[in-house]
Amino acid sequence: MTEKLYFSNSYLKEFKSTVVETGTLDEKPALVLDKTAFYPTSGGQMHDTGQIQGVRVVDVQLVDNKIWHVLEKPVTGTQIHAKVDWARRFDFMQQHTAFHILAQSFQQVLEIKTLSSHLGEEFSSIDIDSEKVPASDLDSVEKLANDVIWQNRSVRTYFVDGKNKGGLVLRDQPQVLSGPVRCVEIEDFDLDPCGGTHVRYTGEVGLLKILSREKVRGYERFFFVAGGRALRDFQSYYTILKDISNTLTTGFDDLCTSVQRLIDAGIEQAKTLVKLSKMLEEPLLTDIFADMKNKSVVSKLIPGFHMDALQRLARTAIKTVQGTLLLASPSPNPCLVFTTSNPGMDLRPVLKQVLPLIDGRGGGDAGFVQGGGKNAAGVEKALKEAEKLVRGE
Ligand SMILES: [Zn+2]
């Protein structure tokens, strides 16, 4: 059995050890040590990374009660020096301790039990036995959790007997029912069986913030960040808010109202635009009808029309007059819409051939095709090429 150095000292960053077994895991060299400070993925906490003899430790797994250190390449010799990636480990210690604090906060504020947890590389989550926690109660949970962090309470770990648990009342039942059970105690607040790594004082967690919630069958999942992650998020959100605030020349407090006003104005403008384009479409349709009566192939460049407006024009025209109609617009977005009433004509190969000219993509059926692209400068040429192809030139 490997001695778990992280049990007695989760702050141990470097250590010397002896290799007791070598093998392969996930097609990579792996080894078992007589003692280790590397935490293997278990109990909802992710594995450490680091170095053994300068070689990168990419994964640490618990297999059949053995802690396997998975390496980037083999390490020679039996006496080794190892180093745990401290930034990653301390981050997990912050998230893990935050989880204990949050679980007990849910219990104290709402008398809701924690079902499970997941401490990931980006987000951590806690599943609680509740269908819907009111938002105001959630604020109270978050407030209590942060109070406990700022009270800088001690976090101690010790072993008790699995059977009688040393007469202690634990928040959760230990998975091991006989033999020693490791307990994590947050001074006068929480006591829980746990084999993970934690900070020494709650103050080291810094800050805890619940970010979002998700309904899972019969229970609720809350995503949270703590410590360095909370700072990282605050910095990133603050930068985003500041940018939006500068763009809209509005203070943070008025941002929501300003954005709503913009959205409402956008909706109104879109409605007006539809009305105006319909007014513009009428004389265009009259022109197209007249042209199509005289020519079997009509092509028209109509700048300023969106693809849906061109499609509307083409559909209306082809319902009324016989022939082939090729429409194109370079702005606001380069687009092409071709249609024909000739059942023997397939416009798909025509579109396929001219689409590269506008750096575009598109499709449709034999009698009606459309495509949009990025190159406005090629629209006129694409239209001329399409006309040549349709005429069989
Ligand atoms: Zn824990």
JSON list of N, CA and C and ligand atoms in Angstrom, two decimals, residues 45 96-97 99-100 182 184 192-198, ligand 1:
[
{"chain": "A", "resi": 45, "resn": "GLN", "atom": "N", "xyz": [-12.85, 14.50, -6.76]},
{"chain": "A", "resi": 45, "resn": "GLN", "atom": "CA", "xyz": [-11.73, 15.44, -6.99]},
{"chain": "A", "resi": 45, "resn": "GLN", "atom": "C", "xyz": [-10.81, 14.90, -8.08]},
{"chain": "A", "resi": 96, "resn": "HIS", "atom": "N", "xyz": [-12.39, 22.23, -3.25]},
{"chain": "A", "resi": 96, "resn": "HIS", "atom": "CA", "xyz": [-12.86, 21.11, -2.42]},
{"chain": "A", "resi": 96, "resn": "HIS", "atom": "C", "xyz": [-13.33, 21.59, -1.05]},
{"chain": "A", "resi": 97, "resn": "THR", "atom": "N", "xyz": [-12.54, 22.49, -0.44]},
{"chain": "A", "resi": 97, "resn": "THR", "atom": "CA", "xyz": [-12.94, 23.02, 0.87]},
{"chain": "A", "resi": 97, "resn": "THR", "atom": "C", "xyz": [-14.23, 23.84, 0.70]},
{"chain": "A", "resi": 99, "resn": "PHE", "atom": "N", "xyz": [-16.53, 23.28, -1.36]},
{"chain": "A", "resi": 99, "resn": "PHE", "atom": "CA", "xyz": [-17.64, 22.33, -1.47]},
{"chain": "A", "resi": 99, "resn": "PHE", "atom": "C", "xyz": [-18.16, 21.92, -0.09]},
{"chain": "A", "resi": 100, "resn": "HIS", "atom": "N", "xyz": [-17.23, 21.60, 0.84]},
{"chain": "A", "resi": 100, "resn": "HIS", "atom": "CA", "xyz": [-17.66, 21.21, 2.20]},
{"chain": "A", "resi": 100, "resn": "HIS", "atom": "C", "xyz": [-18.47, 22.35, 2.84]},
{"chain": "A", "resi": 182, "resn": "ARG", "atom": "N", "xyz": [-11.38, 8.59, 7.31]},
{"chain": "A", "resi": 182, "resn": "ARG", "atom": "CA", "xyz": [-10.78, 9.92, 7.41]},
{"chain": "A", "resi": 182, "resn": "ARG", "atom": "C", "xyz": [-11.89, 10.98, 7.48]},
{"chain": "A", "resi": 184, "resn": "VAL", "atom": "N", "xyz": [-12.97, 15.16, 7.85]},
{"chain": "A", "resi": 184, "resn": "VAL", "atom": "CA", "xyz": [-12.53, 16.54, 7.65]},
{"chain": "A", "resi": 184, "resn": "VAL", "atom": "C", "xyz": [-13.45, 17.42, 8.49]},
{"chain": "A", "resi": 192, "resn": "ASP", "atom": "N", "xyz": [-17.24, 15.77, 8.04]},
{"chain": "A", "resi": 192, "resn": "ASP", "atom": "CA", "xyz": [-17.63, 14.92, 6.92]},
{"chain": "A", "resi": 192, "resn": "ASP", "atom": "C", "xyz": [-16.53, 13.91, 6.63]},
{"chain": "A", "resi": 193, "resn": "PRO", "atom": "N", "xyz": [-16.90, 12.66, 6.30]},
{"chain": "A", "resi": 193, "resn": "PRO", "atom": "CA", "xyz": [-15.86, 11.72, 5.90]},
{"chain": "A", "resi": 193, "resn": "PRO", "atom": "C", "xyz": [-15.35, 12.10, 4.51]},
{"chain": "A", "resi": 194, "resn": "CYS", "atom": "N", "xyz": [-14.04, 12.20, 4.32]},
{"chain": "A", "resi": 194, "resn": "CYS", "atom": "CA", "xyz": [-13.51, 12.62, 3.01]},
{"chain": "A", "resi": 194, "resn": "CYS", "atom": "C", "xyz": [-12.03, 12.30, 2.90]},
{"chain": "A", "resi": 195, "resn": "GLY", "atom": "N", "xyz": [-11.64, 11.83, 1.72]},
{"chain": "A", "resi": 195, "resn": "GLY", "atom": "CA", "xyz": [-10.23, 11.48, 1.50]},
{"chain": "A", "resi": 195, "resn": "GLY", "atom": "C", "xyz": [-9.50, 12.49, 0.64]},
{"chain": "A", "resi": 196, "resn": "GLY", "atom": "N", "xyz": [-10.13, 13.65, 0.40]},
{"chain": "A", "resi": 196, "resn": "GLY", "atom": "CA", "xyz": [-9.54, 14.63, -0.52]},
{"chain": "A", "resi": 196, "resn": "GLY", "atom": "C", "xyz": [-8.54, 15.57, 0.13]},
{"chain": "A", "resi": 197, "resn": "THR", "atom": "N", "xyz": [-8.14, 16.59, -0.63]},
{"chain": "A", "resi": 197, "resn": "THR", "atom": "CA", "xyz": [-7.17, 17.56, -0.13]},
{"chain": "A", "resi": 197, "resn": "THR", "atom": "C", "xyz": [-7.89, 18.89, 0.14]},
{"chain": "A", "resi": 198, "resn": "HIS", "atom": "N", "xyz": [-7.58, 19.51, 1.27]},
{"chain": "A", "resi": 198, "resn": "HIS", "atom": "CA", "xyz": [-8.27, 20.73, 1.70]},
{"chain": "A", "resi": 198, "resn": "HIS", "atom": "C", "xyz": [-7.27, 21.76, 2.17]},
{"chain": "B", "resi": 1, "resn": "ZN", "atom": "ZN", "xyz": [-13.27, 16.84, 1.17]}
]
